CSV table of C-alpha atoms and ligand atoms in Angstrom, one decimal:
chain,number,residue,atom,x,y,z
A,723,MET,CA,0.2,0.2,-0.1
A,724,LYS,CA,1.1,3.7,-0.5
A,725,THR,CA,-0.1,6.9,-0.5
A,726,TYR,CA,0.3,10.4,-2.5
A,727,LEU,CA,-0.6,13.9,-2.3
A,728,VAL,CA,-2.7,14.8,-5.3
A,729,GLY,CA,-4.9,17.0,-7.4
A,730,GLY,CA,-5.3,20.9,-6.6
A,731,ALA,CA,-2.9,20.2,-3.5
A,732,VAL,CA,0.2,19.5,-5.8
A,733,ARG,CA,-0.5,21.9,-8.2
A,734,ASP,CA,-1.5,24.5,-6.0
A,735,GLY,CA,1.6,23.7,-4.7
A,736,LEU,CA,4.1,23.5,-7.8
A,737,LEU,CA,1.9,27.0,-8.4
A,738,GLY,CA,3.7,28.7,-4.9
A,739,ARG,CA,-0.1,29.2,-3.9
A,740,PRO,CA,-1.5,28.5,-0.7
A,741,VAL,CA,-2.8,24.2,0.1
A,742,SER,CA,-6.1,24.9,1.5
A,743,ASP,CA,-7.1,21.1,1.0
A,744,ARG,CA,-5.3,18.2,0.7
A,745,ASP,CA,-6.4,14.8,-0.8
A,746,TYR,CA,-4.5,11.8,-0.9
A,747,VAL,CA,-5.3,8.5,-3.2
A,748,VAL,CA,-3.8,5.2,-2.0
A,749,VAL,CA,-3.3,2.3,-4.3
A,750,GLY,CA,-3.2,-1.0,-3.5
A,751,ALA,CA,-5.1,-1.5,-0.8
A,752,SER,CA,-8.6,-2.0,0.6
A,753,PRO,CA,-11.1,-0.7,2.5
A,754,ASP,CA,-10.7,-3.1,5.2
A,755,GLU,CA,-6.9,-2.4,5.5
A,756,LEU,CA,-7.5,1.2,5.7
A,757,LEU,CA,-10.5,0.8,8.7
A,758,ALA,CA,-7.7,-1.4,10.5
A,759,LEU,CA,-5.7,1.7,10.3
A,760,GLY,CA,-8.4,3.4,12.5
A,761,PHE,CA,-9.5,5.3,8.8
A,762,LYS,CA,-13.2,6.0,8.8
A,763,GLN,CA,-15.0,5.8,5.8
A,764,VAL,CA,-17.0,8.2,4.3
A,765,GLY,CA,-18.6,8.2,0.7
A,766,ALA,CA,-21.5,6.2,-0.4
A,767,SER,CA,-20.9,6.0,-4.5
A,768,PHE,CA,-16.9,4.7,-3.7
A,769,PRO,CA,-15.4,4.9,-0.7
A,770,VAL,CA,-13.4,7.7,0.9
A,771,PHE,CA,-11.6,7.8,4.1
A,772,LEU,CA,-11.2,10.3,6.9
A,773,HIS,CA,-7.7,10.0,8.5
A,774,PRO,CA,-7.7,9.3,11.7
A,775,GLU,CA,-6.0,12.3,13.4
A,776,THR,CA,-5.8,14.7,10.1
A,777,GLN,CA,-9.8,14.3,9.0
A,778,GLU,CA,-7.8,14.3,5.9
A,779,GLU,CA,-9.4,12.6,2.3
A,780,TYR,CA,-7.9,9.3,1.0
A,781,ALA,CA,-9.5,7.6,-1.4
A,782,LEU,CA,-9.2,4.6,-3.3
A,783,ALA,CA,-7.0,4.3,-6.2
A,784,ARG,CA,-10.3,3.7,-8.9
A,785,THR,CA,-11.0,4.7,-12.0
A,786,GLU,CA,-14.6,5.0,-13.3
A,787,ARG,CA,-17.5,4.4,-16.2
A,788,LYS,CA,-20.4,6.6,-17.2
A,789,THR,CA,-23.1,4.3,-17.0
A,790,GLY,CA,-25.9,6.7,-17.5
A,791,ASP,CA,-26.9,10.2,-17.3
A,792,GLY,CA,-25.6,12.5,-15.4
A,793,TYR,CA,-23.8,13.3,-12.3
A,794,HIS,CA,-25.0,9.8,-10.7
A,795,GLY,CA,-24.6,8.1,-13.5
A,796,PHE,CA,-20.9,6.4,-13.3
A,797,LYS,CA,-20.2,2.6,-12.0
A,798,ALA,CA,-16.2,3.1,-9.9
A,799,TYR,CA,-14.3,0.6,-9.6
A,800,PHE,CA,-11.0,0.9,-7.3
A,801,GLY,CA,-9.7,-2.5,-6.1
A,802,GLU,CA,-6.3,-2.8,-5.4
A,803,ASP,CA,-4.9,-3.5,-9.4
A,804,VAL,CA,-6.1,0.1,-10.2
A,805,SER,CA,-2.5,2.2,-10.7
A,806,LEU,CA,-1.7,5.8,-10.2
A,807,GLU,CA,-1.7,6.5,-13.4
A,808,GLU,CA,-5.4,4.8,-14.1
A,809,ASP,CA,-6.6,6.6,-11.4
A,810,LEU,CA,-5.2,10.2,-12.7
A,811,LYS,CA,-6.1,8.7,-15.6
A,812,ARG,CA,-9.1,10.0,-15.0
A,813,ARG,CA,-9.5,12.9,-13.6
A,814,ASP,CA,-10.3,16.4,-15.9
A,815,LEU,CA,-7.3,18.3,-15.8
A,816,THR,CA,-3.4,17.9,-16.3
A,817,ILE,CA,-2.6,20.5,-14.3
A,818,ASN,CA,-5.1,18.2,-11.4
A,819,ALA,CA,-3.4,14.9,-13.0
A,820,MET,CA,-0.5,15.2,-11.1
A,821,ALA,CA,0.6,13.1,-7.8
A,822,GLN,CA,3.8,13.9,-5.6
A,823,ASP,CA,5.0,10.9,-3.7
A,824,LEU,CA,4.7,11.8,0.4
A,825,GLU,CA,8.2,9.9,1.0
A,826,THR,CA,10.5,11.2,-1.4
A,827,GLY,CA,8.8,14.1,-3.1
A,828,GLU,CA,9.0,12.9,-6.3
A,829,ILE,CA,6.1,14.6,-8.7
A,830,ILE,CA,4.5,11.3,-10.2
A,831,ASP,CA,3.2,13.9,-13.9
A,832,PRO,CA,2.5,11.2,-17.2
A,833,TYR,CA,0.1,13.4,-18.8
A,834,GLY,CA,2.5,16.7,-19.0
A,835,GLY,CA,0.6,18.7,-15.9
A,836,GLN,CA,4.3,20.2,-15.0
A,837,LYS,CA,4.2,21.4,-18.8
A,838,ASP,CA,0.3,23.1,-18.6
A,839,LEU,CA,1.3,25.0,-15.9
A,840,LYS,CA,4.0,26.9,-17.2
A,841,ASP,CA,2.2,27.6,-20.0
A,842,GLY,CA,-0.4,28.4,-18.8
A,843,VAL,CA,-2.7,25.8,-20.2
A,844,LEU,CA,-6.4,24.2,-19.1
A,845,ARG,CA,-6.2,20.9,-20.7
A,846,HIS,CA,-8.3,17.7,-19.9
A,847,VAL,CA,-6.0,14.1,-19.7
A,848,SER,CA,-8.6,12.1,-22.0
A,849,GLU,CA,-11.7,11.3,-23.2
A,850,ALA,CA,-12.5,10.3,-19.4
A,851,PHE,CA,-13.9,14.0,-18.9
A,852,ALA,CA,-16.8,13.8,-20.9
A,853,GLU,CA,-18.2,11.9,-17.8
A,854,ASP,CA,-18.7,14.5,-15.5
A,855,PRO,CA,-20.3,17.9,-16.9
A,856,LEU,CA,-19.8,19.7,-13.7
A,857,ARG,CA,-15.8,19.6,-15.0
A,858,VAL,CA,-16.6,22.4,-18.1
A,859,LEU,CA,-17.6,25.2,-15.3
A,860,ARG,CA,-14.5,23.7,-13.4
A,861,VAL,CA,-12.4,24.6,-16.4
A,862,ALA,CA,-14.6,28.0,-16.9
A,863,ARG,CA,-13.5,28.3,-12.4
A,864,PHE,CA,-9.8,26.8,-13.3
A,865,ALA,CA,-9.7,30.0,-15.7
A,866,ALA,CA,-10.2,32.9,-13.3
A,867,LYS,CA,-8.6,32.0,-11.2
A,868,LEU,CA,-5.6,30.7,-12.0
A,869,SER,CA,-5.8,33.1,-15.6
A,870,PHE,CA,-5.2,30.3,-17.9
A,871,GLY,CA,-6.0,29.6,-21.1
A,872,VAL,CA,-8.3,27.0,-22.3
A,873,HIS,CA,-6.5,24.6,-24.6
A,874,TRP,CA,-9.0,24.3,-28.5
A,875,SER,CA,-8.8,21.3,-28.3
A,876,THR,CA,-10.3,20.9,-24.4
A,877,ILE,CA,-12.6,24.1,-25.4
A,878,LYS,CA,-14.1,21.6,-28.4
A,879,LEU,CA,-14.8,19.0,-26.0
A,880,MET,CA,-16.2,21.2,-23.4
A,881,SER,CA,-18.9,22.3,-26.8
A,882,THR,CA,-19.7,19.1,-27.6
A,883,LEU,CA,-20.7,18.4,-23.7
A,884,VAL,CA,-23.1,21.3,-24.1
A,885,LYS,CA,-24.3,20.8,-27.9
A,886,ASN,CA,-25.2,16.9,-26.6
A,887,GLY,CA,-27.1,18.5,-23.1
A,888,GLU,CA,-24.9,17.2,-20.7
A,889,MET,CA,-25.6,20.1,-19.0
A,890,LYS,CA,-29.0,20.0,-18.7
A,891,HIS,CA,-28.4,16.7,-15.9
A,892,LEU,CA,-26.5,18.7,-13.4
A,893,THR,CA,-28.1,19.8,-10.4
A,894,LYS,CA,-29.1,23.8,-10.2
A,895,GLU,CA,-27.0,23.8,-6.5
A,896,ARG,CA,-23.8,21.9,-7.9
A,897,VAL,CA,-24.0,24.4,-11.4
A,898,TRP,CA,-24.1,27.6,-8.4
A,899,LYS,CA,-21.7,26.2,-6.1
A,900,GLU,CA,-19.4,25.5,-9.4
A,901,LEU,CA,-20.4,29.0,-10.2
A,902,GLU,CA,-20.4,31.2,-7.0
A,903,ARG,CA,-16.9,29.8,-6.6
A,904,GLY,CA,-15.7,31.7,-9.6
A,905,LEU,CA,-17.5,34.8,-8.9
A,906,ALA,CA,-15.4,34.8,-6.2
A,907,GLU,CA,-12.4,34.8,-8.6
A,908,ASP,CA,-10.1,38.1,-9.5
A,909,ARG,CA,-10.8,37.3,-13.1
A,910,VAL,CA,-14.2,36.7,-13.5
A,911,ASP,CA,-14.4,37.5,-16.7
A,912,LEU,CA,-12.3,34.5,-18.0
A,913,LEU,CA,-15.0,32.9,-16.0
A,914,PHE,CA,-18.1,34.3,-18.2
A,915,ILE,CA,-15.4,34.3,-21.2
A,916,THR,CA,-14.5,29.9,-21.1
A,917,LEU,CA,-17.9,29.0,-20.8
A,918,PHE,CA,-19.2,31.2,-23.8
A,919,ALA,CA,-16.6,30.4,-25.9
A,920,CYS,CA,-17.7,26.6,-25.2
A,921,GLY,CA,-21.3,27.1,-25.8
A,922,ALA,CA,-22.1,27.2,-22.3
A,923,LEU,CA,-23.4,30.2,-20.7
A,924,GLU,CA,-26.5,30.3,-22.2
A,925,GLU,CA,-27.3,27.5,-20.3
A,926,PHE,CA,-27.1,30.5,-17.1
A,927,THR,CA,-29.9,32.0,-18.2
A,928,PRO,CA,-29.4,34.1,-14.8
A,929,PHE,CA,-26.0,35.4,-16.7
A,930,LYS,CA,-28.1,35.9,-19.3
A,931,TYR,CA,-26.4,40.2,-19.8
A,932,ALA,CA,-22.8,38.4,-19.3
A,933,PHE,CA,-22.2,39.0,-23.3
A,934,SER,CA,-25.4,40.9,-24.4
A,935,ASN,CA,-26.7,40.2,-28.2
A,936,GLN,CA,-24.2,37.4,-28.1
A,937,GLN,CA,-25.6,34.4,-29.3
A,938,ASN,CA,-23.4,32.0,-30.8
A,939,TYR,CA,-19.7,33.6,-32.7
A,940,TRP,CA,-20.9,32.8,-36.1
A,941,ARG,CA,-23.2,35.2,-35.7
A,942,THR,CA,-22.2,38.1,-33.4
A,943,SER,CA,-18.6,38.5,-33.6
A,944,SER,CA,-17.3,41.0,-36.0
A,945,PRO,CA,-16.9,40.2,-39.9
A,946,LEU,CA,-12.8,40.5,-39.0
A,947,VAL,CA,-12.9,37.6,-36.6
A,948,LYS,CA,-16.0,35.8,-38.7
A,949,PHE,CA,-13.3,36.0,-41.7
A,950,LEU,CA,-10.0,34.8,-39.4
A,951,LEU,CA,-12.6,31.7,-38.3
A,952,ALA,CA,-13.1,31.0,-41.9
A,953,VAL,CA,-9.1,30.9,-43.6
A,954,GLY,CA,-6.9,31.2,-39.9
A,955,ASP,CA,-3.9,31.6,-41.3
A,956,GLU,CA,-3.7,31.5,-45.1
A,957,ASP,CA,-0.7,32.9,-46.8
A,958,VAL,CA,-1.6,36.8,-47.7
A,959,GLU,CA,-0.1,36.4,-51.4
A,960,VAL,CA,-4.2,34.0,-51.5
A,961,LEU,CA,-6.3,37.2,-50.2
A,962,ASP,CA,-4.4,39.5,-52.6
A,963,GLU,CA,-5.2,37.5,-55.4
A,964,TRP,CA,-8.8,37.2,-54.4
A,965,LYS,CA,-8.2,40.9,-53.7
A,966,ILE,CA,-9.4,40.6,-50.3
A,967,PRO,CA,-9.7,44.1,-48.3
A,968,SER,CA,-6.9,45.6,-46.7
A,969,ALA,CA,-8.8,45.0,-43.2
A,970,TYR,CA,-9.5,41.0,-44.2
A,971,ARG,CA,-6.1,41.2,-45.5
A,972,ASN,CA,-4.3,42.8,-42.8
A,973,ALA,CA,-6.0,40.6,-39.7
A,974,VAL,CA,-4.7,37.3,-41.6
A,975,GLN,CA,-1.1,39.3,-41.7
A,976,ALA,CA,-1.5,40.3,-38.4
A,977,LEU,CA,-2.2,36.4,-36.4
A,978,ASN,CA,0.6,34.8,-39.4
A,979,HIS,CA,3.2,37.4,-37.6
A,980,THR,CA,1.8,37.1,-33.9
A,981,GLU,CA,0.9,32.8,-34.7
A,982,GLY,CA,4.8,31.6,-33.0
A,983,ALA,CA,5.0,34.7,-30.1
A,984,LEU,CA,1.7,33.5,-29.5
A,985,ARG,CA,1.9,30.6,-29.2
A,986,HIS,CA,4.8,30.5,-26.6
A,987,TYR,CA,3.1,33.7,-25.0
A,988,ALA,CA,3.7,32.5,-21.5
A,989,ARG,CA,7.3,31.9,-22.0
A,990,ALA,CA,7.9,35.2,-24.8
A,991,THR,CA,10.7,37.5,-24.1
A,992,PRO,CA,9.5,41.1,-22.7
A,993,GLU,CA,11.0,42.1,-27.1
A,994,GLU,CA,8.6,39.8,-27.9
A,995,ARG,CA,5.7,40.4,-26.3
A,996,ILE,CA,6.2,43.8,-26.7
A,997,LYS,CA,5.8,43.5,-30.8
A,998,VAL,CA,2.9,41.1,-30.7
A,999,ILE,CA,0.8,43.9,-28.6
A,1000,SER,CA,2.0,47.0,-30.8
A,1001,THR,CA,0.4,44.3,-33.8
A,1002,LEU,CA,-3.0,43.5,-32.2
A,1003,TYR,CA,-4.1,46.4,-29.8
A,1004,ALA,CA,-4.5,49.5,-30.5
A,1005,ASP,CA,-6.0,51.5,-28.2
A,1006,GLY,CA,-7.3,48.7,-25.9
A,1007,PHE,CA,-9.2,47.8,-28.7
A,1008,ASP,CA,-7.8,43.7,-30.8
A,1009,LYS,CA,-8.1,46.0,-34.1
A,1010,HIS,CA,-8.0,42.7,-36.2
A,1011,GLY,CA,-9.5,40.8,-34.3
A,1012,VAL,CA,-7.0,38.5,-33.5
A,1013,LEU,CA,-7.1,37.6,-29.8
A,1014,GLU,CA,-11.3,37.5,-30.1
A,1015,TYR,CA,-10.6,34.4,-32.8
A,1016,VAL,CA,-7.8,32.4,-31.2
A,1017,MET,CA,-10.1,32.7,-27.7
A,1018,ILE,CA,-12.4,31.1,-30.1
A,1019,GLY,CA,-11.3,29.3,-32.9
A,1020,GLY,CA,-8.2,30.0,-33.3
A,1021,GLU,CA,-6.0,26.4,-33.6
A,1022,TYR,CA,-3.4,26.4,-31.3
A,1023,VAL,CA,-2.8,27.2,-27.3
A,1024,CYS,CA,-2.3,30.8,-26.4
A,1025,ASN,CA,-3.4,33.0,-22.9
A,1026,PRO,CA,-5.4,36.4,-24.7
A,1027,PHE,CA,-6.3,37.5,-21.2
A,1028,ARG,CA,-2.0,37.9,-21.0
A,1029,VAL,CA,-1.7,39.6,-23.7
A,1030,PHE,CA,-3.9,41.9,-22.5
A,1031,GLU,CA,-2.4,42.0,-19.3
A,1032,ASP,CA,0.4,43.3,-20.5
A,1033,TYR,CA,-0.9,45.8,-22.5
A,1034,ARG,CA,-2.7,47.5,-19.7
A,1035,LYS,CA,0.7,47.8,-18.2
A,1036,LEU,CA,2.1,49.0,-21.3
A,1037,LYS,CA,-0.2,51.5,-21.5
A,1038,ALA,CA,-0.1,52.3,-18.3
A,1039,LEU,CA,3.6,54.3,-18.7
A,1040,ASP,CA,4.1,57.4,-19.2
A,1041,LEU,CA,6.4,57.7,-22.1
A,1042,ALA,CA,6.7,61.7,-22.7
A,1043,ALA,CA,8.0,61.0,-18.8
A,1044,VAL,CA,10.5,58.7,-20.7
A,1045,SER,CA,11.2,60.0,-23.5
A,1046,LYS,CA,11.2,64.2,-21.9
A,1047,GLN,CA,13.7,62.5,-19.3
A,1048,ALA,CA,16.2,60.9,-21.8
A,1049,LYS,CA,16.2,64.5,-23.8
A,1050,ASP,CA,16.9,66.3,-21.0
A,1051,LYS,CA,19.8,63.3,-20.6
A,1052,ASN,CA,20.9,63.4,-24.5
A,1053,GLU,CA,19.9,60.1,-24.6
A,1054,ASP,CA,18.0,57.8,-27.1
A,1055,ILE,CA,14.8,58.9,-26.5
A,1056,LYS,CA,14.2,55.5,-28.9
A,1057,THR,CA,16.0,53.5,-27.0
A,1058,ALA,CA,14.1,55.1,-22.9
A,1059,VAL,CA,11.2,54.0,-24.4
A,1060,LEU,CA,12.1,50.4,-25.4
A,1061,GLN,CA,13.6,50.0,-21.9
A,1062,ALA,CA,11.2,51.1,-19.7
A,1063,LYS,CA,8.6,48.5,-21.8
A,1064,ILE,CA,10.7,46.2,-21.0
A,1065,ALA,CA,10.6,47.1,-17.1
A,1066,ALA,CA,7.5,46.7,-17.4
A,1067,LEU,CA,6.6,43.5,-18.6
A,1068,SER,CA,9.9,42.2,-17.3
B,678,CTP,N1,-11.4,16.0,-9.5
B,678,CTP,C1,-11.7,15.5,-10.9
B,678,CTP,N2,-13.3,15.9,-11.7
B,678,CTP,C2,-14.2,16.6,-11.1
B,678,CTP,C3,-13.3,17.2,-9.8
B,678,CTP,C4,-12.3,16.3,-9.0
B,678,CTP,O1,-11.3,15.5,-11.7
B,678,CTP,N3,-15.8,17.3,-11.5
B,678,CTP,C5,-10.4,15.6,-9.1
B,678,CTP,C6,-9.3,17.0,-9.9
B,678,CTP,O2,-8.3,15.5,-9.7
B,678,CTP,C7,-9.5,17.6,-8.6
B,678,CTP,C8,-8.9,16.3,-7.0
B,678,CTP,O3,-10.1,15.6,-8.2
B,678,CTP,O4,-8.1,18.5,-8.9
B,678,CTP,C9,-9.9,16.9,-6.5
B,678,CTP,O5,-11.0,18.5,-6.4
B,678,CTP,P1,-11.6,19.4,-5.9
B,678,CTP,O6,-10.9,19.1,-3.8
B,678,CTP,O7,-13.0,19.5,-6.1
B,678,CTP,O8,-10.9,20.6,-6.7
B,678,CTP,P2,-9.3,21.0,-6.8
B,678,CTP,O9,-8.7,20.7,-7.4
B,678,CTP,O10,-8.8,20.4,-5.5
B,678,CTP,O11,-9.5,22.7,-7.0
B,678,CTP,P3,-9.9,24.0,-5.9
B,678,CTP,O12,-9.4,23.5,-4.6
B,678,CTP,O13,-10.1,24.7,-6.0
B,678,CTP,O14,-11.5,23.5,-5.4
């Protein structure tokens, strides 16, 4: 029998965030063995045990199969032969599917959670994500909590769940509990944006004004964004051949120029980030619609919110004062401005 720390405690520990709840998973043990050690069993559909002293939760490693609609349509299997990797695989997101060996401190990360943490990406572990529609709301909540982007493949899977009517099987209490937690996060905009991006926002009628007038992005996005959704990163030469108007052509060009940097935005240098922002933003406005496109339809990883965060930092700079100071000191103004911008993003 071996015990590992799992889930949110490992994630938040790696992020250097305060850890509130600690969940443990026990591999290679039976309920009787834990009861004999003084653990107290709770939970009906699968056994969870409370530690005799700390009262922390210990669950037997398990696999889960969906057998019907909604939350109760599960069949849990928690034989002693269930491995740690199998238990981690049934979890929602890669960043939540890591474990820590309590003896050695080693992080067990079979699904790339550490990389996604570094890149700021929420990505489902496997198709088993679909087994619990509440996860659609969890993803939105984690986007708001961590200021992370959602991988396009996960948005796609979430959209399928919504389209198949899975959200309707959740009780209003569970939905509200999750949304209320999301509302408490700083970046509540990301909660709404994520729900909107997968079509789930409409499921929650109380939020009908969160994005007024937007039923779905094909109908309501700007023509530029719809165009980007349709053509993606097409060669601009092709657009020229078709005599596509410059606003549309420029949007595609802006996408082409920023795509690489956007993909690696979390790891981009301040200089690269400044370039991205100057290409995409004008007066707080996503002038080419590239960020909106990336958010709702781009087929690569990006975190548009970090871009906006950087934009706000750059906008807050008093560049007139920087220029004046450089001029007074007989320094090169362009260099001084660039240095101030780099410092703001460092
Ligand atoms: N989990 C899951 N699917 C769910 C709920 C939970 O896969 N619908 C798994 C995840 O591995 C998660 C762990 O169970 O990390 C613990 O869940 P919970 O305590 O609800 O969330 P945390 O991830 O700990 O995050 P937070 O503290 O923000 O609630």
